PDB file of C-alpha atoms in Angstrom:
ATOM      1  CA  MET O   1      19.195   6.791   3.116  1.00 87.00           C
ATOM      2  CA  SER O   2      21.237   3.391   3.446  1.00 92.00           C
ATOM      3  CA  ARG O   3      19.797   0.231   1.963  1.00 93.00           C
ATOM      4  CA  SER O   4      19.225  -0.904   6.161  1.00 94.00           C
ATOM      5  CA  ALA O   5      17.552   1.751   7.406  1.00 96.00           C
ATOM      6  CA  THR O   6      15.085   1.682   3.942  1.00 96.00           C
ATOM      7  CA  ALA O   7      14.644  -2.053   4.351  1.00 95.00           C
ATOM      8  CA  GLU O   8      13.582  -1.111   8.526  1.00 96.00           C
ATOM      9  CA  ALA O   9      11.457   1.435   7.098  1.00 97.00           C
ATOM     10  CA  ALA O  10       9.924  -0.737   4.138  1.00 97.00           C
ATOM     11  CA  ARG O  11       9.242  -3.329   6.692  1.00 96.00           C
ATOM     12  CA  ARG O  12       7.215  -1.278   9.244  1.00 97.00           C
ATOM     13  CA  PHE O  13       5.431   0.432   6.380  1.00 98.00           C
ATOM     14  CA  VAL O  14       4.412  -2.804   4.864  1.00 96.00           C
ATOM     15  CA  ALA O  15       3.369  -4.441   8.207  1.00 96.00           C
ATOM     16  CA  VAL O  16       1.621  -1.457   9.397  1.00 97.00           C
ATOM     17  CA  TRP O  17      -0.372  -0.770   6.112  1.00 96.00           C
ATOM     18  CA  GLN O  18      -1.730  -4.534   6.621  1.00 95.00           C
ATOM     19  CA  ARG O  19      -2.832  -4.031  10.357  1.00 96.00           C
ATOM     20  CA  ALA O  20      -4.551  -0.387   9.897  1.00 97.00           C
ATOM     21  CA  TRP O  21      -6.229  -1.726   6.841  1.00 95.00           C
ATOM     22  CA  THR O  22      -7.891  -4.546   8.413  1.00 94.00           C
ATOM     23  CA  ALA O  23      -8.642  -1.839  11.266  1.00 95.00           C
ATOM     24  CA  HIS O  24      -9.746   0.911   8.803  1.00 96.00           C
ATOM     25  CA  ASP O  25      -7.579   2.888  11.184  1.00 97.00           C
ATOM     26  CA  VAL O  26      -6.706   5.341   8.894  1.00 97.00           C
ATOM     27  CA  ASP O  27      -4.875   7.899  11.321  1.00 98.00           C
ATOM     28  CA  THR O  28      -1.990   5.265  12.076  1.00 98.00           C
ATOM     29  CA  ILE O  29      -1.802   4.485   8.051  1.00 98.00           C
ATOM     30  CA  VAL O  30      -1.007   8.535   8.108  1.00 98.00           C
ATOM     31  CA  GLY O  31       1.240   8.447  10.542  1.00 98.00           C
ATOM     32  CA  LEU O  32       3.684   6.694   8.076  1.00 98.00           C
ATOM     33  CA  TYR O  33       4.003   9.959   5.269  1.00 98.00           C
ATOM     34  CA  ALA O  34       5.223  13.404   5.534  1.00 98.00           C
ATOM     35  CA  GLU O  35       3.371  15.782   6.139  1.00 98.00           C
ATOM     36  CA  ASP O  36       4.052  16.594   2.617  1.00 97.00           C
ATOM     37  CA  CYS O  37       3.817  13.403   1.298  1.00 98.00           C
ATOM     38  CA  VAL O  38       2.316  13.019  -2.612  1.00 97.00           C
ATOM     39  CA  HIS O  39      -0.089  10.186  -3.411  1.00 97.00           C
ATOM     40  CA  ARG O  40      -0.970   8.498  -6.619  1.00 95.00           C
ATOM     41  CA  SER O  41      -3.813   6.106  -6.045  1.00 90.00           C
ATOM     42  CA  MET O  42      -3.533   4.623 -10.948  1.00 79.00           C
ATOM     43  CA  PRO O  43      -2.049   6.610 -12.884  1.00 77.00           C
ATOM     44  CA  PHE O  44      -4.255   8.999 -14.559  1.00 84.00           C
ATOM     45  CA  ARG O  45      -6.032  10.802 -11.026  1.00 86.00           C
ATOM     46  CA  GLU O  46      -4.726  13.780  -9.722  1.00 93.00           C
ATOM     47  CA  PRO O  47      -2.118  13.369  -6.455  1.00 95.00           C
ATOM     48  CA  HIS O  48      -3.248  13.369  -2.973  1.00 96.00           C
ATOM     49  CA  ARG O  49      -1.034  15.875  -1.736  1.00 97.00           C
ATOM     50  CA  GLY O  50      -0.527  15.790   1.875  1.00 98.00           C
ATOM     51  CA  ARG O  51      -1.477  14.042   5.056  1.00 98.00           C
ATOM     52  CA  ALA O  52      -4.949  15.763   4.917  1.00 98.00           C
ATOM     53  CA  GLN O  53      -5.125  14.997   1.330  1.00 97.00           C
ATOM     54  CA  LEU O  54      -4.256  11.694   1.459  1.00 97.00           C
ATOM     55  CA  ALA O  55      -6.884  11.186   4.870  1.00 98.00           C
ATOM     56  CA  GLU O  56      -9.087  12.430   2.884  1.00 97.00           C
ATOM     57  CA  TYR O  57      -9.266   9.300  -0.048  1.00 96.00           C
ATOM     58  CA  ILE O  58      -8.133   6.661   2.620  1.00 96.00           C
ATOM     59  CA  ARG O  59     -11.332   6.889   4.353  1.00 97.00           C
ATOM     60  CA  TRP O  60     -12.955   7.519   1.540  1.00 94.00           C
ATOM     61  CA  SER O  61     -11.440   3.994  -0.193  1.00 92.00           C
ATOM     62  CA  PHE O  62     -12.735   1.988   3.137  1.00 94.00           C
ATOM     63  CA  ALA O  63     -16.550   3.518   3.223  1.00 92.00           C
ATOM     64  CA  ALA O  64     -17.938   0.520   1.562  1.00 89.00           C
ATOM     65  CA  GLU O  65     -15.731  -1.397   1.941  1.00 92.00           C
ATOM     66  CA  ARG O  66     -15.566  -4.844   4.706  1.00 94.00           C
ATOM     67  CA  THR O  67     -12.397  -6.168   5.077  1.00 93.00           C
ATOM     68  CA  ARG O  68     -11.829  -9.930   5.400  1.00 91.00           C
ATOM     69  CA  ASP O  69      -7.908 -10.166   5.158  1.00 92.00           C
ATOM     70  CA  VAL O  70      -5.266  -8.016   3.697  1.00 93.00           C
ATOM     71  CA  ARG O  71      -1.630  -9.253   2.995  1.00 90.00           C
ATOM     72  CA  PHE O  72       1.516  -7.740   1.871  1.00 91.00           C
ATOM     73  CA  SER O  73       4.617  -9.295   0.318  1.00 89.00           C
ATOM     74  CA  GLU O  74       7.903  -8.919   1.444  1.00 90.00           C
ATOM     75  CA  PRO O  75       8.786  -5.166   0.290  1.00 93.00           C
ATOM     76  CA  VAL O  76      12.090  -5.083  -2.524  1.00 92.00           C
ATOM     77  CA  VAL O  77      14.677  -2.844  -1.254  1.00 94.00           C
ATOM     78  CA  GLY O  78      16.421  -0.611  -4.069  1.00 92.00           C
ATOM     79  CA  ASP O  79      18.576   1.944  -3.226  1.00 90.00           C
ATOM     80  CA  ASP O  80      17.910   5.755  -2.943  1.00 92.00           C
ATOM     81  CA  GLY O  81      15.208   5.174   0.311  1.00 95.00           C
ATOM     82  CA  LEU O  82      13.249   3.125  -2.512  1.00 96.00           C
ATOM     83  CA  ALA O  83      10.837   0.065  -1.954  1.00 96.00           C
ATOM     84  CA  VAL O  84       7.993  -1.682  -3.860  1.00 95.00           C
ATOM     85  CA  ALA O  85       5.676  -4.582  -2.388  1.00 94.00           C
ATOM     86  CA  GLU O  86       2.584  -6.277  -3.458  1.00 92.00           C
ATOM     87  CA  PHE O  87      -0.604  -6.808  -1.819  1.00 92.00           C
ATOM     88  CA  ARG O  88      -3.842  -8.898  -1.577  1.00 91.00           C
ATOM     89  CA  VAL O  89      -7.338  -7.241  -0.082  1.00 93.00           C
ATOM     90  CA  LEU O  90     -10.389  -9.735   0.737  1.00 93.00           C
ATOM     91  CA  ALA O  91     -13.119  -7.651   1.373  1.00 94.00           C
ATOM     92  CA  GLU O  92     -16.714  -7.071   0.371  1.00 93.00           C
ATOM     93  CA  GLU O  93     -17.907  -4.079  -0.758  1.00 87.00           C
ATOM     94  CA  ASP O  94     -21.560  -3.171  -0.403  1.00 84.00           C
ATOM     95  CA  GLY O  95     -22.663  -6.251   0.672  1.00 87.00           C
ATOM     96  CA  THR O  96     -20.635  -7.881  -2.772  1.00 93.00           C
ATOM     97  CA  PRO O  97     -17.071  -9.885  -2.403  1.00 96.00           C
ATOM     98  CA  SER O  98     -14.328  -8.095  -4.084  1.00 94.00           C
ATOM     99  CA  THR O  99     -10.762  -9.263  -4.319  1.00 93.00           C
ATOM    100  CA  LEU O 100      -8.390  -6.985  -4.835  1.00 92.00           C
ATOM    101  CA  ALA O 101      -4.169  -7.258  -5.818  1.00 90.00           C
ATOM    102  CA  GLY O 102      -1.987  -4.388  -6.575  1.00 92.00           C
ATOM    103  CA  CYS O 103       0.950  -2.900  -5.811  1.00 93.00           C
ATOM    104  CA  VAL O 104       3.033   0.110  -3.863  1.00 96.00           C
ATOM    105  CA  PHE O 105       6.046   1.808  -4.633  1.00 97.00           C
ATOM    106  CA  VAL O 106       7.797   4.254  -2.086  1.00 98.00           C
ATOM    107  CA  ARG O 107       9.832   6.904  -1.319  1.00 98.00           C
ATOM    108  CA  PHE O 108      10.976   7.760   1.840  1.00 98.00           C
ATOM    109  CA  ASP O 109      12.799  10.189   3.739  1.00 97.00           C
ATOM    110  CA  ALA O 110      15.994  10.102   5.913  1.00 96.00           C
ATOM    111  CA  GLY O 111      12.993   9.959   8.713  1.00 97.00           C
ATOM    112  CA  GLY O 112      11.796   6.682   7.440  1.00 97.00           C
ATOM    113  CA  LEU O 113       8.631   8.629   6.528  1.00 98.00           C
ATOM    114  CA  ALA O 114       6.912   8.202   3.141  1.00 98.00           C
ATOM    115  CA  VAL O 115       7.307  11.074   0.687  1.00 98.00           C
ATOM    116  CA  GLU O 116       6.276   9.758  -2.094  1.00 97.00           C
ATOM    117  CA  THR O 117       4.132   6.637  -3.011  1.00 97.00           C
ATOM    118  CA  ARG O 118       2.467   4.876  -6.072  1.00 96.00           C
ATOM    119  CA  ASP O 119      -0.629   2.124  -6.138  1.00 94.00           C
ATOM    120  CA  TYR O 120      -1.492   0.015  -8.477  1.00 92.00           C
ATOM    121  CA  TRP O 121      -4.235  -2.478  -8.461  1.00 90.00           C
ATOM    122  CA  HIS O 122      -7.016  -3.941  -9.957  1.00 90.00           C
ATOM    123  CA  THR O 123     -10.195  -5.811  -8.405  1.00 88.00           C
ATOM    124  CA  VAL O 124     -12.346  -8.473  -9.453  1.00 90.00           C
ATOM    125  CA  THR O 125     -15.750  -9.826  -8.167  1.00 91.00           C
ATOM    126  CA  GLY O 126     -15.351 -12.606  -5.451  1.00 93.00           C
ATOM    127  CA  HIS O 127     -12.451 -13.505  -3.570  1.00 90.00           C
ATOM    128  CA  GLN O 128      -9.554 -15.308  -5.385  1.00 86.00           C
ATOM    129  CA  GLU O 129      -6.173 -15.318  -4.661  1.00 75.00           C
ATOM    130  CA  PRO O 130      -3.705 -13.743  -8.374  1.00 67.00           C
ATOM    131  CA  THR O 131      -2.656 -16.852 -10.684  1.00 68.00           C
ATOM    132  CA  GLY O 132       0.978 -17.647  -9.647  1.00 63.00           C
ATOM    133  CA  SER O 133       3.296 -16.719  -7.687  1.00 61.00           C
ATOM    134  CA  MET O 134       0.795 -13.518  -5.395  1.00 55.00           C
ATOM    135  CA  PHE O 135       4.619 -12.257  -3.780  1.00 56.00           C
ATOM    136  CA  LEU O 136       7.092 -10.495  -6.010  1.00 53.00           C
ATOM    137  CA  ARG O 137      10.351 -11.855  -5.932  1.00 51.00           C
ATOM    138  CA  TRP O 138      13.305 -10.821  -8.090  1.00 43.00           C
ATOM    139  CA  LEU O 139      16.873 -12.920  -8.073  1.00 36.00           C
ATOM    140  CA  GLY O 140      19.299  -9.994  -6.902  1.00 40.00           C
ATOM    141  CA  ALA O 141      16.729  -8.300  -5.136  1.00 42.00           C
ATOM    142  CA  ASP O 142      17.287  -6.793  -1.390  1.00 44.00           C
ATOM    143  CA  VAL O 143      14.253  -8.651  -0.379  1.00 44.00           C
ATOM    144  CA  GLY O 144      14.669  -8.596   3.838  1.00 44.00           C
ATOM    145  CA  PRO O 145      12.066 -10.991   5.758  1.00 41.00           C
ATOM    146  CA  MET O 146       9.005  -8.985   7.880  1.00 37.00           C
TER     147      MET O 146
END
């Protein structure tokens, strides 16, 4: 996959995730993934394999969440269909304000679907911006506009 094709897939991925997370639109999110995708959420959890397991996990994640604001950074694009982006979510979990900040690593197939993703994230009680610059910036990285 060329870098330009990866950049296009990555920009679509973060734009759709941002809109669909806000709306809790699981079907739209799952449409970004290949049928046989593998998603890992946090390093020590079992992976979610395939769209059905991924959809089940996302529905579980959204169940107690009332989303206020979702933001993704511009993706940073690497070779071989790889990209990474940061995200920040203001929500209420069971009525308590929370902030989730993290990043997603994605590998795309030739058709622009995510075949492998890995999330790392942290939550805090209350709504707050992460300290420092929210969005990932690497010198020399291919960062395309959203």
